[in-house]
Amino acid sequence: VADADIELGGVGVGGGGGEPRFGLRQRSGYQSVSTSEQPLLWTEGAMGVVEGDNWARLHTAAFVSIGGIRPDELIYASFRNGLGQIPYAIVKDTQRGQIVISVRGSLSLEDVMVDVAGEPRSLEELGEACGFDGRGCWAHGGIVQVAEWVWKDLDRHGLLDATMGQLAGWGLTLVGHSLGGGVASLLGFMLRQRYPRLRVIAYSPPGGAMNQRMASAMEPFCITLILGDDLFPRMGPGSMIRLRNDILDVISRAKVNKASIMRSVLDTTTDPEELANNMLYPPGGAPATVFRRHLTEYQAYVRTLGEDRIASGVGEDDVAVPPGTPSGHQEVIAKFASAGRFGVPGRVIHLVKTKDEAALRCLSVTCKADRSYTPVYASPDDFRRMRISPSMGIDHFPDRIAPALEGVMADWGLSAD
C-alpha cells in the first residue's frame, strides 16, 4: 500500500494517548516495492522502504518506537519471515556516524527450523561470489542460507550501497541477537571486501555458527558478547552430544529419583559437591542395573555412527568414517570432520556474574534480583560445554542482556550516548 495515511496514534507509538512520539499519526510516504520494477531511491527526510509489514504498518511503528529511531533514520526494513528469510533493517545512527544493519533473532517456527538446520556447509563457492577465500571455512547450514538471502536482498534493492555512497566517511556496523547474531557475523564476512572498515557486534550467537578457522579470521572486526550462563552460545553440535552423554551418565549413577535431582538445582544452601556426593555414585562406582546395561549397548551403537568425532571436533586431516557407519550418516560425519571445531565468531566478551543475590530463585525475565557483571575477554574454548543453571535460558533474552550491559557501562563510567 503506497502513500497510505494510517492512524497510529493509539497503537502505543506516542504513549499516553497524546501526539505520537515520532509524528506517525498521518504518516505518508511509505514506499511499497514488492511489485515495482523501478529502481529504489532513498531521499532525505522520508521514511525508508518497508517490505513485509502488515497493512497497518504496526511492525514498523513498534520498531521505530522501541528502538528510539526517528522516521528519517530508517533506510530499509524487511519484515518478511520464512524459511531462509529473516527480518532485518538498515538504519542511520546519526550520533555516531554509522549505518547499522540489524538482524532479528529467532522468533518464529521458521526461525527454529533454520536453527536446527545445523549441517556444516563449505563456504568455498560463497567465497568466490563474495570475494573472500572460503577454503577451509565452514558454517552452520541454516545461517549460511539466511545470510546469503540477506546479501542478495541488499544487492536487489541497492539501498545500502546508495546510502554509503551519499554519506561519505560514515562507518558500517552489523548487529544481531541469537540467530541474528550468527547471520550478522557471516554477513559481515561476506561484505567486508566491499566495506573493509565494517565491524560486527554479535549478541549471544549460536555456538555452532562457524568453524574455528573462520571464527578466528573474524577477530579483527567482530565482537561476540555472551551474558552469564546463556546456553545458546554453548549449543554447538559437539556440546549437545556431550550434554546428552553427561545426562545419561548421571542418570546411570543416581542414588535418588530424578525429581530429587531436579529439585536440588534450586538448593542454594548446600555445597554443590556435597549434593553430588549425596545423590550420585562416583564415576565407575554405580551398581550394575538393567539401565546401565542398556546404556553400554547404546554407547557402543553411537560409536558406530561416528558421533564421538563430532563431539571431539577432529580436524580436516582425519576424516575417515568408522566402519559400519550407516550410509545416511557418512556424508554428515565427513563434513563435521572436515570442518573441525565449531564456535562463536570473533573476539569474545563474557559478562561474568559477580553478584547475584536471590537470582537462583528468580526465573523471570523481569526479576529485580541484585545482579552485577564483570566483562572479561574469553576464549571460544570456554564455551565448549553447556552450563546447567537456573538462568541458562533467561540469560539469552534481550530484556536481560540490555540492563546487564547498561549496568556494566555505569560501573565503568561509560555512557551509551
mmCIF file with all atom_site columns, N, CA and C in Angstrom, residues 259-312:
data_model
loop_
_atom_site.group_PDB
_atom_site.id
_atom_site.type_symbol
_atom_site.label_atom_id
_atom_site.label_alt_id
_atom_site.label_comp_id
_atom_site.label_asym_id
_atom_site.label_entity_id
_atom_site.label_seq_id
_atom_site.pdbx_PDB_ins_code
_atom_site.Cartn_x
_atom_site.Cartn_y
_atom_site.Cartn_z
_atom_site.occupancy
_atom_site.B_iso_or_equiv
_atom_site.pdbx_formal_charge
_atom_site.auth_seq_id
_atom_site.auth_comp_id
_atom_site.auth_asym_id
_atom_site.auth_atom_id
_atom_site.pdbx_PDB_model_num
ATOM 1   N N  . ALA A 1 259 ? 13.426 -36.599 40.186 1.00 0.00 ? 259 ALA A N  1
ATOM 2   C CA . ALA A 1 259 ? 12.750 -35.416 40.728 1.00 0.00 ? 259 ALA A CA 1
ATOM 3   C C  . ALA A 1 259 ? 13.580 -34.777 41.837 1.00 0.00 ? 259 ALA A C  1
ATOM 4   N N  . SER A 1 260 ? 14.205 -35.601 42.673 1.00 0.00 ? 260 SER A N  1
ATOM 5   C CA . SER A 1 260 ? 15.051 -35.067 43.745 1.00 0.00 ? 260 SER A CA 1
ATOM 6   C C  . SER A 1 260 ? 16.261 -34.346 43.165 1.00 0.00 ? 260 SER A C  1
ATOM 7   N N  . ILE A 1 261 ? 16.821 -34.901 42.090 1.00 0.00 ? 261 ILE A N  1
ATOM 8   C CA . ILE A 1 261 ? 17.969 -34.253 41.459 1.00 0.00 ? 261 ILE A CA 1
ATOM 9   C C  . ILE A 1 261 ? 17.560 -32.908 40.870 1.00 0.00 ? 261 ILE A C  1
ATOM 10  N N  . MET A 1 262 ? 16.391 -32.842 40.233 1.00 0.00 ? 262 MET A N  1
ATOM 11  C CA . MET A 1 262 ? 15.927 -31.580 39.653 1.00 0.00 ? 262 MET A CA 1
ATOM 12  C C  . MET A 1 262 ? 15.672 -30.544 40.739 1.00 0.00 ? 262 MET A C  1
ATOM 13  N N  . ARG A 1 263 ? 15.110 -30.953 41.863 1.00 0.00 ? 263 ARG A N  1
ATOM 14  C CA . ARG A 1 263 ? 14.846 -30.006 42.952 1.00 0.00 ? 263 ARG A CA 1
ATOM 15  C C  . ARG A 1 263 ? 16.135 -29.452 43.533 1.00 0.00 ? 263 ARG A C  1
ATOM 16  N N  . SER A 1 264 ? 17.192 -30.231 43.480 1.00 0.00 ? 264 SER A N  1
ATOM 17  C CA . SER A 1 264 ? 18.458 -29.777 44.056 1.00 0.00 ? 264 SER A CA 1
ATOM 18  C C  . SER A 1 264 ? 19.032 -28.570 43.323 1.00 0.00 ? 264 SER A C  1
ATOM 19  N N  . VAL A 1 265 ? 18.577 -28.327 42.073 1.00 0.00 ? 265 VAL A N  1
ATOM 20  C CA . VAL A 1 265 ? 19.066 -27.169 41.325 1.00 0.00 ? 265 VAL A CA 1
ATOM 21  C C  . VAL A 1 265 ? 18.742 -25.875 42.059 1.00 0.00 ? 265 VAL A C  1
ATOM 22  N N  . LEU A 1 266 ? 17.621 -25.858 42.767 1.00 0.00 ? 266 LEU A N  1
ATOM 23  C CA . LEU A 1 266 ? 17.195 -24.655 43.484 1.00 0.00 ? 266 LEU A CA 1
ATOM 24  C C  . LEU A 1 266 ? 17.741 -24.585 44.908 1.00 0.00 ? 266 LEU A C  1
ATOM 25  N N  . ASP A 1 267 ? 18.525 -25.563 45.303 1.00 0.00 ? 267 ASP A N  1
ATOM 26  C CA . ASP A 1 267 ? 19.106 -25.577 46.646 1.00 0.00 ? 267 ASP A CA 1
ATOM 27  C C  . ASP A 1 267 ? 20.349 -24.689 46.662 1.00 0.00 ? 267 ASP A C  1
ATOM 28  N N  . THR A 1 268 ? 20.222 -23.523 47.286 1.00 0.00 ? 268 THR A N  1
ATOM 29  C CA . THR A 1 268 ? 21.340 -22.573 47.329 1.00 0.00 ? 268 THR A CA 1
ATOM 30  C C  . THR A 1 268 ? 22.107 -22.615 48.644 1.00 0.00 ? 268 THR A C  1
ATOM 31  N N  . THR A 1 269 ? 21.725 -23.507 49.554 1.00 0.00 ? 269 THR A N  1
ATOM 32  C CA . THR A 1 269 ? 22.362 -23.538 50.877 1.00 0.00 ? 269 THR A CA 1
ATOM 33  C C  . THR A 1 269 ? 23.388 -24.659 51.004 1.00 0.00 ? 269 THR A C  1
ATOM 34  N N  . THR A 1 270 ? 23.199 -25.748 50.265 1.00 0.00 ? 270 THR A N  1
ATOM 35  C CA . THR A 1 270 ? 24.094 -26.903 50.386 1.00 0.00 ? 270 THR A CA 1
ATOM 36  C C  . THR A 1 270 ? 25.228 -26.793 49.373 1.00 0.00 ? 270 THR A C  1
ATOM 37  N N  . ASP A 1 271 ? 26.411 -27.168 49.795 1.00 0.00 ? 271 ASP A N  1
ATOM 38  C CA . ASP A 1 271 ? 27.560 -27.145 48.906 1.00 0.00 ? 271 ASP A CA 1
ATOM 39  C C  . ASP A 1 271 ? 27.309 -28.075 47.718 1.00 0.00 ? 271 ASP A C  1
ATOM 40  N N  . PRO A 1 272 ? 27.562 -27.614 46.467 1.00 0.00 ? 272 PRO A N  1
ATOM 41  C CA . PRO A 1 272 ? 27.290 -28.448 45.291 1.00 0.00 ? 272 PRO A CA 1
ATOM 42  C C  . PRO A 1 272 ? 28.013 -29.790 45.319 1.00 0.00 ? 272 PRO A C  1
ATOM 43  N N  . GLU A 1 273 ? 29.233 -29.813 45.811 1.00 0.00 ? 273 GLU A N  1
ATOM 44  C CA . GLU A 1 273 ? 29.972 -31.078 45.865 1.00 0.00 ? 273 GLU A CA 1
ATOM 45  C C  . GLU A 1 273 ? 29.316 -32.049 46.835 1.00 0.00 ? 273 GLU A C  1
ATOM 46  N N  . GLU A 1 274 ? 28.815 -31.507 47.958 1.00 0.00 ? 274 GLU A N  1
ATOM 47  C CA . GLU A 1 274 ? 28.115 -32.365 48.912 1.00 0.00 ? 274 GLU A CA 1
ATOM 48  C C  . GLU A 1 274 ? 26.831 -32.905 48.317 1.00 0.00 ? 274 GLU A C  1
ATOM 49  N N  . LEU A 1 275 ? 26.124 -32.056 47.559 1.00 0.00 ? 275 LEU A N  1
ATOM 50  C CA . LEU A 1 275 ? 24.906 -32.507 46.891 1.00 0.00 ? 275 LEU A CA 1
ATOM 51  C C  . LEU A 1 275 ? 25.210 -33.653 45.932 1.00 0.00 ? 275 LEU A C  1
ATOM 52  N N  . ALA A 1 276 ? 26.269 -33.494 45.155 1.00 0.00 ? 276 ALA A N  1
ATOM 53  C CA . ALA A 1 276 ? 26.622 -34.536 44.193 1.00 0.00 ? 276 ALA A CA 1
ATOM 54  C C  . ALA A 1 276 ? 26.967 -35.841 44.895 1.00 0.00 ? 276 ALA A C  1
ATOM 55  N N  . ASN A 1 277 ? 27.719 -35.767 45.997 1.00 0.00 ? 277 ASN A N  1
ATOM 56  C CA . ASN A 1 277 ? 28.084 -36.978 46.719 1.00 0.00 ? 277 ASN A CA 1
ATOM 57  C C  . ASN A 1 277 ? 26.867 -37.672 47.315 1.00 0.00 ? 277 ASN A C  1
ATOM 58  N N  . ASN A 1 278 ? 25.880 -36.880 47.755 1.00 0.00 ? 278 ASN A N  1
ATOM 59  C CA . ASN A 1 278 ? 24.678 -37.458 48.359 1.00 0.00 ? 278 ASN A CA 1
ATOM 60  C C  . ASN A 1 278 ? 23.766 -38.106 47.326 1.00 0.00 ? 278 ASN A C  1
ATOM 61  N N  . MET A 1 279 ? 23.822 -37.627 46.107 1.00 0.00 ? 279 MET A N  1
ATOM 62  C CA . MET A 1 279 ? 22.851 -38.075 45.105 1.00 0.00 ? 279 MET A CA 1
ATOM 63  C C  . MET A 1 279 ? 23.428 -39.008 44.049 1.00 0.00 ? 279 MET A C  1
ATOM 64  N N  . LEU A 1 280 ? 24.758 -39.021 43.877 1.00 0.00 ? 280 LEU A N  1
ATOM 65  C CA . LEU A 1 280 ? 25.351 -39.776 42.782 1.00 0.00 ? 280 LEU A CA 1
ATOM 66  C C  . LEU A 1 280 ? 26.428 -40.722 43.278 1.00 0.00 ? 280 LEU A C  1
ATOM 67  N N  . TYR A 1 281 ? 26.503 -41.884 42.651 1.00 0.00 ? 281 TYR A N  1
ATOM 68  C CA . TYR A 1 281 ? 27.652 -42.770 42.862 1.00 0.00 ? 281 TYR A CA 1
ATOM 69  C C  . TYR A 1 281 ? 28.853 -42.157 42.139 1.00 0.00 ? 281 TYR A C  1
ATOM 70  N N  . PRO A 1 282 ? 30.052 -42.419 42.614 1.00 0.00 ? 282 PRO A N  1
ATOM 71  C CA . PRO A 1 282 ? 31.239 -41.884 41.916 1.00 0.00 ? 282 PRO A CA 1
ATOM 72  C C  . PRO A 1 282 ? 31.366 -42.517 40.530 1.00 0.00 ? 282 PRO A C  1
ATOM 73  N N  . PRO A 1 283 ? 32.072 -41.880 39.615 1.00 0.00 ? 283 PRO A N  1
ATOM 74  C CA . PRO A 1 283 ? 32.269 -42.450 38.270 1.00 0.00 ? 283 PRO A CA 1
ATOM 75  C C  . PRO A 1 283 ? 32.859 -43.857 38.356 1.00 0.00 ? 283 PRO A C  1
ATOM 76  N N  . GLY A 1 284 ? 32.205 -44.782 37.681 1.00 0.00 ? 284 GLY A N  1
ATOM 77  C CA . GLY A 1 284 ? 32.650 -46.166 37.698 1.00 0.00 ? 284 GLY A CA 1
ATOM 78  C C  . GLY A 1 284 ? 32.204 -46.942 38.911 1.00 0.00 ? 284 GLY A C  1
ATOM 79  N N  . GLY A 1 285 ? 31.526 -46.301 39.862 1.00 0.00 ? 285 GLY A N  1
ATOM 80  C CA . GLY A 1 285 ? 31.131 -46.981 41.090 1.00 0.00 ? 285 GLY A CA 1
ATOM 81  C C  . GLY A 1 285 ? 29.663 -47.341 41.171 1.00 0.00 ? 285 GLY A C  1
ATOM 82  N N  . ALA A 1 286 ? 28.902 -47.123 40.108 1.00 0.00 ? 286 ALA A N  1
ATOM 83  C CA . ALA A 1 286 ? 27.470 -47.428 40.139 1.00 0.00 ? 286 ALA A CA 1
ATOM 84  C C  . ALA A 1 286 ? 27.248 -48.927 40.033 1.00 0.00 ? 286 ALA A C  1
ATOM 85  N N  . PRO A 1 287 ? 26.261 -49.448 40.743 1.00 0.00 ? 287 PRO A N  1
ATOM 86  C CA . PRO A 1 287 ? 25.986 -50.892 40.654 1.00 0.00 ? 287 PRO A CA 1
ATOM 87  C C  . PRO A 1 287 ? 25.425 -51.262 39.285 1.00 0.00 ? 287 PRO A C  1
ATOM 88  N N  . ALA A 1 288 ? 25.567 -52.512 38.921 1.00 0.00 ? 288 ALA A N  1
ATOM 89  C CA . ALA A 1 288 ? 25.046 -52.995 37.643 1.00 0.00 ? 288 ALA A CA 1
ATOM 90  C C  . ALA A 1 288 ? 23.520 -53.014 37.680 1.00 0.00 ? 288 ALA A C  1
ATOM 91  N N  . THR A 1 289 ? 22.923 -52.401 36.678 1.00 0.00 ? 289 THR A N  1
ATOM 92  C CA . THR A 1 289 ? 21.463 -52.364 36.552 1.00 0.00 ? 289 THR A CA 1
ATOM 93  C C  . THR A 1 289 ? 21.087 -52.617 35.094 1.00 0.00 ? 289 THR A C  1
ATOM 94  N N  . VAL A 1 290 ? 19.799 -52.845 34.871 1.00 0.00 ? 290 VAL A N  1
ATOM 95  C CA . VAL A 1 290 ? 19.319 -53.034 33.502 1.00 0.00 ? 290 VAL A CA 1
ATOM 96  C C  . VAL A 1 290 ? 19.576 -51.771 32.678 1.00 0.00 ? 290 VAL A C  1
ATOM 97  N N  . PHE A 1 291 ? 19.318 -50.613 33.300 1.00 0.00 ? 291 PHE A N  1
ATOM 98  C CA . PHE A 1 291 ? 19.549 -49.354 32.577 1.00 0.00 ? 291 PHE A CA 1
ATOM 99  C C  . PHE A 1 291 ? 21.018 -49.213 32.212 1.00 0.00 ? 291 PHE A C  1
ATOM 100 N N  . ARG A 1 292 ? 21.909 -49.574 33.134 1.00 0.00 ? 292 ARG A N  1
ATOM 101 C CA . ARG A 1 292 ? 23.345 -49.452 32.864 1.00 0.00 ? 292 ARG A CA 1
ATOM 102 C C  . ARG A 1 292 ? 23.746 -50.358 31.699 1.00 0.00 ? 292 ARG A C  1
ATOM 103 N N  . ARG A 1 293 ? 23.157 -51.548 31.638 1.00 0.00 ? 293 ARG A N  1
ATOM 104 C CA . ARG A 1 293 ? 23.471 -52.459 30.541 1.00 0.00 ? 293 ARG A CA 1
ATOM 105 C C  . ARG A 1 293 ? 22.967 -51.901 29.208 1.00 0.00 ? 293 ARG A C  1
ATOM 106 N N  . HIS A 1 294 ? 21.748 -51.370 29.233 1.00 0.00 ? 294 HIS A N  1
ATOM 107 C CA . HIS A 1 294 ? 21.210 -50.770 28.011 1.00 0.00 ? 294 HIS A CA 1
ATOM 108 C C  . HIS A 1 294 ? 22.030 -49.561 27.577 1.00 0.00 ? 294 HIS A C  1
ATOM 109 N N  . LEU A 1 295 ? 22.504 -48.789 28.541 1.00 0.00 ? 295 LEU A N  1
ATOM 110 C CA . LEU A 1 295 ? 23.322 -47.614 28.219 1.00 0.00 ? 295 LEU A CA 1
ATOM 111 C C  . LEU A 1 295 ? 24.638 -48.033 27.565 1.00 0.00 ? 295 LEU A C  1
ATOM 112 N N  . THR A 1 296 ? 25.251 -49.089 28.078 1.00 0.00 ? 296 THR A N  1
ATOM 113 C CA . THR A 1 296 ? 26.502 -49.573 27.484 1.00 0.00 ? 296 THR A CA 1
ATOM 114 C C  . THR A 1 296 ? 26.277 -50.008 26.041 1.00 0.00 ? 296 THR A C  1
ATOM 115 N N  . GLU A 1 297 ? 25.167 -50.681 25.778 1.00 0.00 ? 297 GLU A N  1
ATOM 116 C CA . GLU A 1 297 ? 24.842 -51.100 24.410 1.00 0.00 ? 297 GLU A CA 1
ATOM 117 C C  . GLU A 1 297 ? 24.602 -49.886 23.515 1.00 0.00 ? 297 GLU A C  1
ATOM 118 N N  . TYR A 1 298 ? 23.912 -48.897 24.063 1.00 0.00 ? 298 TYR A N  1
ATOM 119 C CA . TYR A 1 298 ? 23.638 -47.688 23.282 1.00 0.00 ? 298 TYR A CA 1
ATOM 120 C C  . TYR A 1 298 ? 24.935 -46.951 22.953 1.00 0.00 ? 298 TYR A C  1
ATOM 121 N N  . GLN A 1 299 ? 25.835 -46.850 23.915 1.00 0.00 ? 299 GLN A N  1
ATOM 122 C CA . GLN A 1 299 ? 27.098 -46.158 23.682 1.00 0.00 ? 299 GLN A CA 1
ATOM 123 C C  . GLN A 1 299 ? 27.917 -46.858 22.604 1.00 0.00 ? 299 GLN A C  1
ATOM 124 N N  . ALA A 1 300 ? 27.871 -48.191 22.584 1.00 0.00 ? 300 ALA A N  1
ATOM 125 C CA . ALA A 1 300 ? 28.585 -48.928 21.546 1.00 0.00 ? 300 ALA A CA 1
ATOM 126 C C  . ALA A 1 300 ? 27.982 -48.649 20.177 1.00 0.00 ? 300 ALA A C  1
ATOM 127 N N  . TYR A 1 301 ? 26.644 -48.546 20.124 1.00 0.00 ? 301 TYR A N  1
ATOM 128 C CA . TYR A 1 301 ? 25.987 -48.243 18.847 1.00 0.00 ? 301 TYR A CA 1
ATOM 129 C C  . TYR A 1 301 ? 26.336 -46.838 18.371 1.00 0.00 ? 301 TYR A C  1
ATOM 130 N N  . VAL A 1 302 ? 26.354 -45.880 19.291 1.00 0.00 ? 302 VAL A N  1
ATOM 131 C CA . VAL A 1 302 ? 26.649 -44.495 18.924 1.00 0.00 ? 302 VAL A CA 1
ATOM 132 C C  . VAL A 1 302 ? 28.058 -44.387 18.349 1.00 0.00 ? 302 VAL A C  1
ATOM 133 N N  . ARG A 1 303 ? 28.980 -45.171 18.887 1.00 0.00 ? 303 ARG A N  1
ATOM 134 C CA . ARG A 1 303 ? 30.346 -45.139 18.360 1.00 0.00 ? 303 ARG A CA 1
ATOM 135 C C  . ARG A 1 303 ? 30.387 -45.576 16.903 1.00 0.00 ? 303 ARG A C  1
ATOM 136 N N  . THR A 1 304 ? 29.493 -46.480 16.513 1.00 0.00 ? 304 THR A N  1
ATOM 137 C CA . THR A 1 304 ? 29.463 -46.890 15.110 1.00 0.00 ? 304 THR A CA 1
ATOM 138 C C  . THR A 1 304 ? 28.963 -45.779 14.198 1.00 0.00 ? 304 THR A C  1
ATOM 139 N N  . LEU A 1 305 ? 28.240 -44.808 14.761 1.00 0.00 ? 305 LEU A N  1
ATOM 140 C CA . LEU A 1 305 ? 27.745 -43.679 13.963 1.00 0.00 ? 305 LEU A CA 1
ATOM 141 C C  . LEU A 1 305 ? 28.804 -42.593 13.788 1.00 0.00 ? 305 LEU A C  1
ATOM 142 N N  . GLY A 1 306 ? 29.850 -42.656 14.593 1.00 0.00 ? 306 GLY A N  1
ATOM 143 C CA . GLY A 1 306 ? 30.902 -41.646 14.494 1.00 0.00 ? 306 GLY A CA 1
ATOM 144 C C  . GLY A 1 306 ? 30.582 -40.356 15.209 1.00 0.00 ? 306 GLY A C  1
ATOM 145 N N  . GLU A 1 307 ? 29.566 -40.349 16.086 1.00 0.00 ? 307 GLU A N  1
ATOM 146 C CA . GLU A 1 307 ? 29.188 -39.105 16.755 1.00 0.00 ? 307 GLU A CA 1
ATOM 147 C C  . GLU A 1 307 ? 30.271 -38.615 17.706 1.00 0.00 ? 307 GLU A C  1
ATOM 148 N N  . ASP A 1 308 ? 31.091 -39.544 18.215 1.00 0.00 ? 308 ASP A N  1
ATOM 149 C CA . ASP A 1 308 ? 32.155 -39.110 19.106 1.00 0.00 ? 308 ASP A CA 1
ATOM 150 C C  . ASP A 1 308 ? 33.135 -38.211 18.367 1.00 0.00 ? 308 ASP A C  1
ATOM 151 N N  . ARG A 1 309 ? 33.219 -38.343 17.048 1.00 0.00 ? 309 ARG A N  1
ATOM 152 C CA . ARG A 1 309 ? 34.096 -37.493 16.253 1.00 0.00 ? 309 ARG A CA 1
ATOM 153 C C  . ARG A 1 309 ? 33.548 -36.079 16.177 1.00 0.00 ? 309 ARG A C  1
ATOM 154 N N  . ILE A 1 310 ? 32.217 -35.936 16.128 1.00 0.00 ? 310 ILE A N  1
ATOM 155 C CA . ILE A 1 310 ? 31.606 -34.609 16.146 1.00 0.00 ? 310 ILE A CA 1
ATOM 156 C C  . ILE A 1 310 ? 31.851 -33.949 17.494 1.00 0.00 ? 310 ILE A C  1
ATOM 157 N N  . ALA A 1 311 ? 31.707 -34.720 18.566 1.00 0.00 ? 311 ALA A N  1
ATOM 158 C CA . ALA A 1 311 ? 31.881 -34.159 19.907 1.00 0.00 ? 311 ALA A CA 1
ATOM 159 C C  . ALA A 1 311 ? 33.314 -33.700 20.145 1.00 0.00 ? 311 ALA A C  1
ATOM 160 N N  . SER A 1 312 ? 34.286 -34.430 19.568 1.00 0.00 ? 312 SER A N  1
ATOM 161 C CA . SER A 1 312 ? 35.682 -34.062 19.800 1.00 0.00 ? 312 SER A CA 1
ATOM 162 C C  . SER A 1 312 ? 36.158 -32.992 18.838 1.00 0.00 ? 312 SER A C  1
#
